[in-house]
PDB file of C-alpha atoms in Angstrom:
ATOM      1  CA  UNK R 273      24.253-151.158 159.604  1.00  0.00           C
ATOM      2  CA  UNK R 274      24.555-147.411 159.567  1.00  0.00           C
ATOM      3  CA  UNK R 275      21.577-145.106 159.767  1.00  0.00           C
ATOM      4  CA  UNK R 276      21.291-142.252 157.284  1.00  0.00           C
ATOM      5  CA  UNK R 277      18.882-139.363 157.279  1.00  0.00           C
ATOM      6  CA  UNK R 278      16.530-138.356 154.507  1.00  0.00           C
ATOM      7  CA  UNK R 279      14.186-135.473 155.191  1.00  0.00           C
ATOM      8  CA  UNK R 280      14.158-136.380 158.885  1.00  0.00           C
ATOM      9  CA  UNK R 281      13.333-140.052 158.264  1.00  0.00           C
ATOM     10  CA  UNK R 282      15.639-142.771 159.494  1.00  0.00           C
ATOM     11  CA  UNK R 283      16.835-145.059 156.729  1.00  0.00           C
ATOM     12  CA  UNK R 284      18.558-148.320 157.517  1.00  0.00           C
ATOM     13  CA  UNK R 285      21.610-148.917 155.304  1.00  0.00           C
ATOM     14  CA  UNK R 286      21.006-152.312 153.714  1.00  0.00           C
ATOM     15  CA  UNK R 287      24.400-152.618 152.003  1.00  0.00           C
ATOM     16  CA  UNK R 288      25.684-156.152 152.224  1.00  0.00           C
ATOM     17  CA  UNK R 289      22.380-157.551 153.490  1.00  0.00           C
ATOM     18  CA  UNK R 290      22.400-160.259 150.813  1.00  0.00           C
ATOM     19  CA  UNK R 291      26.170-160.711 150.706  1.00  0.00           C
ATOM     20  CA  UNK R 292      26.159-164.321 151.908  1.00  0.00           C
ATOM     21  CA  UNK R 293      24.207-166.725 149.711  1.00  0.00           C
ATOM     22  CA  UNK R 294      23.200-169.229 152.384  1.00  0.00           C
ATOM     23  CA  UNK R 295      19.934-171.156 152.843  1.00  0.00           C
ATOM     24  CA  UNK R 296      18.374-168.308 154.861  1.00  0.00           C
ATOM     25  CA  UNK R 297      19.177-165.750 152.165  1.00  0.00           C
ATOM     26  CA  UNK R 298      17.859-168.051 149.439  1.00  0.00           C
ATOM     27  CA  UNK R 299      14.631-168.574 151.416  1.00  0.00           C
ATOM     28  CA  UNK R 300      14.290-164.824 152.037  1.00  0.00           C
ATOM     29  CA  UNK R 301      14.772-164.011 148.354  1.00  0.00           C
ATOM     30  CA  UNK R 302      12.286-166.745 147.352  1.00  0.00           C
ATOM     31  CA  UNK R 303       9.773-165.227 149.787  1.00  0.00           C
ATOM     32  CA  UNK R 304      10.275-161.748 148.331  1.00  0.00           C
ATOM     33  CA  UNK R 305       9.857-163.119 144.821  1.00  0.00           C
ATOM     34  CA  UNK R 306       6.734-165.072 145.795  1.00  0.00           C
ATOM     35  CA  UNK R 307       5.096-161.963 147.315  1.00  0.00           C
ATOM     36  CA  UNK R 308       6.024-159.683 144.403  1.00  0.00           C
ATOM     37  CA  UNK R 309       3.883-159.189 141.322  1.00  0.00           C
ATOM     38  CA  UNK R 310       4.265-162.234 139.114  1.00  0.00           C
ATOM     39  CA  UNK R 311       6.118-161.874 135.839  1.00  0.00           C
ATOM     40  CA  UNK R 312       7.009-161.336 133.273  1.00  0.00           C
ATOM     41  CA  UNK R 313       7.856-157.724 133.963  1.00  0.00           C
ATOM     42  CA  UNK R 314       8.636-155.303 131.161  1.00  0.00           C
ATOM     43  CA  UNK R 315      10.179-151.851 130.962  1.00  0.00           C
ATOM     44  CA  UNK R 316       8.309-149.206 129.021  1.00  0.00           C
ATOM     45  CA  UNK R 317       8.433-145.429 128.744  1.00  0.00           C
ATOM     46  CA  UNK R 318       6.030-142.537 128.610  1.00  0.00           C
ATOM     47  CA  UNK R 319       6.677-138.946 127.657  1.00  0.00           C
ATOM     48  CA  UNK R 320       6.494-136.617 130.659  1.00  0.00           C
ATOM     49  CA  UNK R 321       4.997-133.347 129.426  1.00  0.00           C
ATOM     50  CA  UNK R 322       4.858-131.770 132.901  1.00  0.00           C
ATOM     51  CA  UNK R 323       8.519-130.812 133.253  1.00  0.00           C
ATOM     52  CA  UNK R 324      11.342-129.163 131.357  1.00  0.00           C
ATOM     53  CA  UNK R 325      12.856-130.515 129.327  1.00  0.00           C
ATOM     54  CA  UNK R 326       9.992-132.759 128.326  1.00  0.00           C
ATOM     55  CA  UNK R 327      11.434-136.269 128.509  1.00  0.00           C
ATOM     56  CA  UNK R 328      10.601-139.945 128.677  1.00  0.00           C
ATOM     57  CA  UNK R 329      10.192-141.465 132.127  1.00  0.00           C
ATOM     58  CA  UNK R 330      10.241-145.215 132.600  1.00  0.00           C
ATOM     59  CA  UNK R 331       7.913-147.634 134.263  1.00  0.00           C
ATOM     60  CA  UNK R 332       7.917-151.324 134.962  1.00  0.00           C
ATOM     61  CA  UNK R 333       4.698-153.067 134.177  1.00  0.00           C
ATOM     62  CA  UNK R 334       3.261-156.526 134.123  1.00  0.00           C
ATOM     63  CA  UNK R 335       0.139-158.604 133.815  1.00  0.00           C
ATOM     64  CA  UNK R 336      -1.839-158.276 137.045  1.00  0.00           C
ATOM     65  CA  UNK R 337      -4.992-160.362 136.982  1.00  0.00           C
ATOM     66  CA  UNK R 338      -5.191-160.350 133.193  1.00  0.00           C
ATOM     67  CA  UNK R 339      -4.714-156.580 132.943  1.00  0.00           C
ATOM     68  CA  UNK R 340      -1.534-154.652 132.170  1.00  0.00           C
ATOM     69  CA  UNK R 341      -0.589-152.570 135.211  1.00  0.00           C
ATOM     70  CA  UNK R 342       2.229-150.280 136.218  1.00  0.00           C
ATOM     71  CA  UNK R 343       4.191-151.889 139.044  1.00  0.00           C
ATOM     72  CA  UNK R 344       6.356-148.829 139.661  1.00  0.00           C
ATOM     73  CA  UNK R 345       7.841-145.911 137.743  1.00  0.00           C
ATOM     74  CA  UNK R 346      10.476-143.189 137.692  1.00  0.00           C
ATOM     75  CA  UNK R 347       8.101-140.237 137.329  1.00  0.00           C
ATOM     76  CA  UNK R 348       8.757-138.837 140.816  1.00  0.00           C
ATOM     77  CA  UNK R 349      12.359-139.968 141.110  1.00  0.00           C
ATOM     78  CA  UNK R 350      14.841-137.460 142.523  1.00  0.00           C
ATOM     79  CA  UNK R 351      17.665-139.378 140.843  1.00  0.00           C
ATOM     80  CA  UNK R 352      17.422-138.490 137.152  1.00  0.00           C
ATOM     81  CA  UNK R 353      19.921-137.831 134.422  1.00  0.00           C
ATOM     82  CA  UNK R 354      18.135-136.337 131.434  1.00  0.00           C
ATOM     83  CA  UNK R 355      20.032-137.080 128.245  1.00  0.00           C
ATOM     84  CA  UNK R 356      19.059-135.370 125.018  1.00  0.00           C
ATOM     85  CA  UNK R 357      19.504-135.866 121.293  1.00  0.00           C
ATOM     86  CA  UNK R 358      18.645-133.288 118.676  1.00  0.00           C
ATOM     87  CA  UNK R 359      18.328-133.197 114.919  1.00  0.00           C
ATOM     88  CA  UNK R 360      16.623-130.779 112.532  1.00  0.00           C
ATOM     89  CA  UNK R 361      13.192-132.259 113.068  1.00  0.00           C
ATOM     90  CA  UNK R 362      13.246-133.916 116.446  1.00  0.00           C
ATOM     91  CA  UNK R 363      14.252-133.507 120.071  1.00  0.00           C
ATOM     92  CA  UNK R 364      14.478-136.703 122.100  1.00  0.00           C
ATOM     93  CA  UNK R 365      15.102-136.595 125.865  1.00  0.00           C
ATOM     94  CA  UNK R 366      15.002-139.426 128.384  1.00  0.00           C
ATOM     95  CA  UNK R 367      15.891-140.273 131.961  1.00  0.00           C
ATOM     96  CA  UNK R 368      19.048-142.331 131.424  1.00  0.00           C
ATOM     97  CA  UNK R 369      19.351-143.377 135.093  1.00  0.00           C
ATOM     98  CA  UNK R 370      15.675-144.354 135.249  1.00  0.00           C
ATOM     99  CA  UNK R 371      16.089-146.421 132.109  1.00  0.00           C
ATOM    100  CA  UNK R 372      19.233-148.159 133.405  1.00  0.00           C
ATOM    101  CA  UNK R 373      17.689-148.843 136.827  1.00  0.00           C
ATOM    102  CA  UNK R 374      14.488-150.127 135.222  1.00  0.00           C
ATOM    103  CA  UNK R 375      16.411-152.440 132.892  1.00  0.00           C
ATOM    104  CA  UNK R 376      18.349-153.806 135.868  1.00  0.00           C
ATOM    105  CA  UNK R 377      15.238-154.369 138.015  1.00  0.00           C
ATOM    106  CA  UNK R 378      13.400-156.154 135.191  1.00  0.00           C
ATOM    107  CA  UNK R 379      16.444-158.314 134.402  1.00  0.00           C
ATOM    108  CA  UNK R 380      16.917-159.198 138.093  1.00  0.00           C
ATOM    109  CA  UNK R 381      13.228-160.071 138.540  1.00  0.00           C
ATOM    110  CA  UNK R 382      13.211-162.282 135.464  1.00  0.00           C
ATOM    111  CA  UNK R 383      16.564-163.965 136.259  1.00  0.00           C
ATOM    112  CA  UNK R 384      16.007-164.451 140.001  1.00  0.00           C
ATOM    113  CA  UNK R 385      14.167-167.810 139.812  1.00  0.00           C
ATOM    114  CA  UNK R 386      17.016-169.362 137.793  1.00  0.00           C
ATOM    115  CA  UNK R 387      19.684-167.778 139.996  1.00  0.00           C
ATOM    116  CA  UNK R 388      17.994-169.079 143.144  1.00  0.00           C
ATOM    117  CA  UNK R 389      17.821-172.574 141.634  1.00  0.00           C
ATOM    118  CA  UNK R 390      21.549-172.404 140.885  1.00  0.00           C
ATOM    119  CA  UNK R 391      22.261-171.210 144.440  1.00  0.00           C
ATOM    120  CA  UNK R 392      20.144-174.035 145.888  1.00  0.00           C
ATOM    121  CA  UNK R 393      21.939-176.633 143.785  1.00  0.00           C
ATOM    122  CA  UNK R 394      25.331-175.167 144.730  1.00  0.00           C
ATOM    123  CA  UNK R 395      24.412-175.636 148.405  1.00  0.00           C
ATOM    124  CA  UNK R 396      23.178-179.204 147.792  1.00  0.00           C
ATOM    125  CA  UNK R 397      26.216-181.245 148.854  1.00  0.00           C
ATOM    126  CA  UNK R 398      24.225-184.497 148.753  1.00  0.00           C
ATOM    127  CA  UNK R 399      23.129-183.851 145.191  1.00  0.00           C
ATOM    128  CA  UNK R 400      26.664-183.040 144.104  1.00  0.00           C
ATOM    129  CA  UNK R 401      27.913-186.211 145.753  1.00  0.00           C
ATOM    130  CA  UNK R 402      25.551-188.196 143.494  1.00  0.00           C
ATOM    131  CA  UNK R 403      27.386-187.015 140.360  1.00  0.00           C
ATOM    132  CA  UNK R 404      30.785-188.079 141.721  1.00  0.00           C
ATOM    133  CA  UNK R 405      30.502-191.922 141.607  1.00  0.00           C
ATOM    134  CA  UNK R 406      30.493-191.890 137.812  1.00  0.00           C
ATOM    135  CA  UNK R 407      33.875-190.159 137.944  1.00  0.00           C
ATOM    136  CA  UNK R 408      35.276-192.720 140.372  1.00  0.00           C
ATOM    137  CA  UNK R 409      34.364-195.673 138.166  1.00  0.00           C
ATOM    138  CA  UNK R 410      36.506-194.655 135.203  1.00  0.00           C
ATOM    139  CA  UNK R 411      38.930-197.249 133.871  1.00  0.00           C
ATOM    140  CA  UNK R 412      41.947-195.632 135.518  1.00  0.00           C
ATOM    141  CA  UNK R 413      40.016-195.155 138.742  1.00  0.00           C
ATOM    142  CA  UNK R 414      40.640-191.411 138.925  1.00  0.00           C
ATOM    143  CA  UNK R 415      39.066-188.379 137.365  1.00  0.00           C
ATOM    144  CA  UNK R 416      41.037-185.242 136.705  1.00  0.00           C
ATOM    145  CA  UNK R 417      40.300-182.074 138.703  1.00  0.00           C
ATOM    146  CA  UNK R 418      38.792-180.620 135.512  1.00  0.00           C
ATOM    147  CA  UNK R 419      36.417-183.600 135.216  1.00  0.00           C
ATOM    148  CA  UNK R 420      35.348-183.130 138.855  1.00  0.00           C
ATOM    149  CA  UNK R 421      34.815-179.405 138.344  1.00  0.00           C
ATOM    150  CA  UNK R 422      32.880-180.025 135.108  1.00  0.00           C
ATOM    151  CA  UNK R 423      30.584-182.567 136.800  1.00  0.00           C
ATOM    152  CA  UNK R 424      29.874-180.226 139.710  1.00  0.00           C
ATOM    153  CA  UNK R 425      29.326-177.282 137.386  1.00  0.00           C
ATOM    154  CA  UNK R 426      26.876-179.280 135.240  1.00  0.00           C
ATOM    155  CA  UNK R 427      24.969-180.295 138.363  1.00  0.00           C
ATOM    156  CA  UNK R 428      24.851-176.748 139.780  1.00  0.00           C
ATOM    157  CA  UNK R 429      23.719-175.268 136.457  1.00  0.00           C
ATOM    158  CA  UNK R 430      21.020-177.931 136.084  1.00  0.00           C
ATOM    159  CA  UNK R 431      22.652-180.009 133.357  1.00  0.00           C
ATOM    160  CA  UNK R 432      23.176-183.098 135.548  1.00  0.00           C
TER     161      UNK R 432
END
């Protein structure tokens, strides 16, 4: 991994860190999910009156101990793209990158449990082998490659 510099701080380049979806990666991602604020997470916005142009910043929030709390936000982000719309009566401005990043983070957080289950089932050779005998007992004795692929896909996606 390459090291980059940001204001004199060393930053480890994490590109490709989760490239291989093996049992260690699945366990690591499960651990990260378990330690993170429980869901559901939601994206919301708030008008930032302290800068020009005044615009909407985004924050991700969730229920923390029965109380709505901000988990993190884009208020102090250095990576903003302020988009604006005007009409006779209204000026609307928002951080388009903050919104897109927030939508992605919320979607990933909410989808991660299902994706990890799919990854675990895809790595479960024993479980997949259990769906194969039904294909081998067909009248002609053979299943087509499409039937094999369909059975495995149903198992991996949780449809057994």
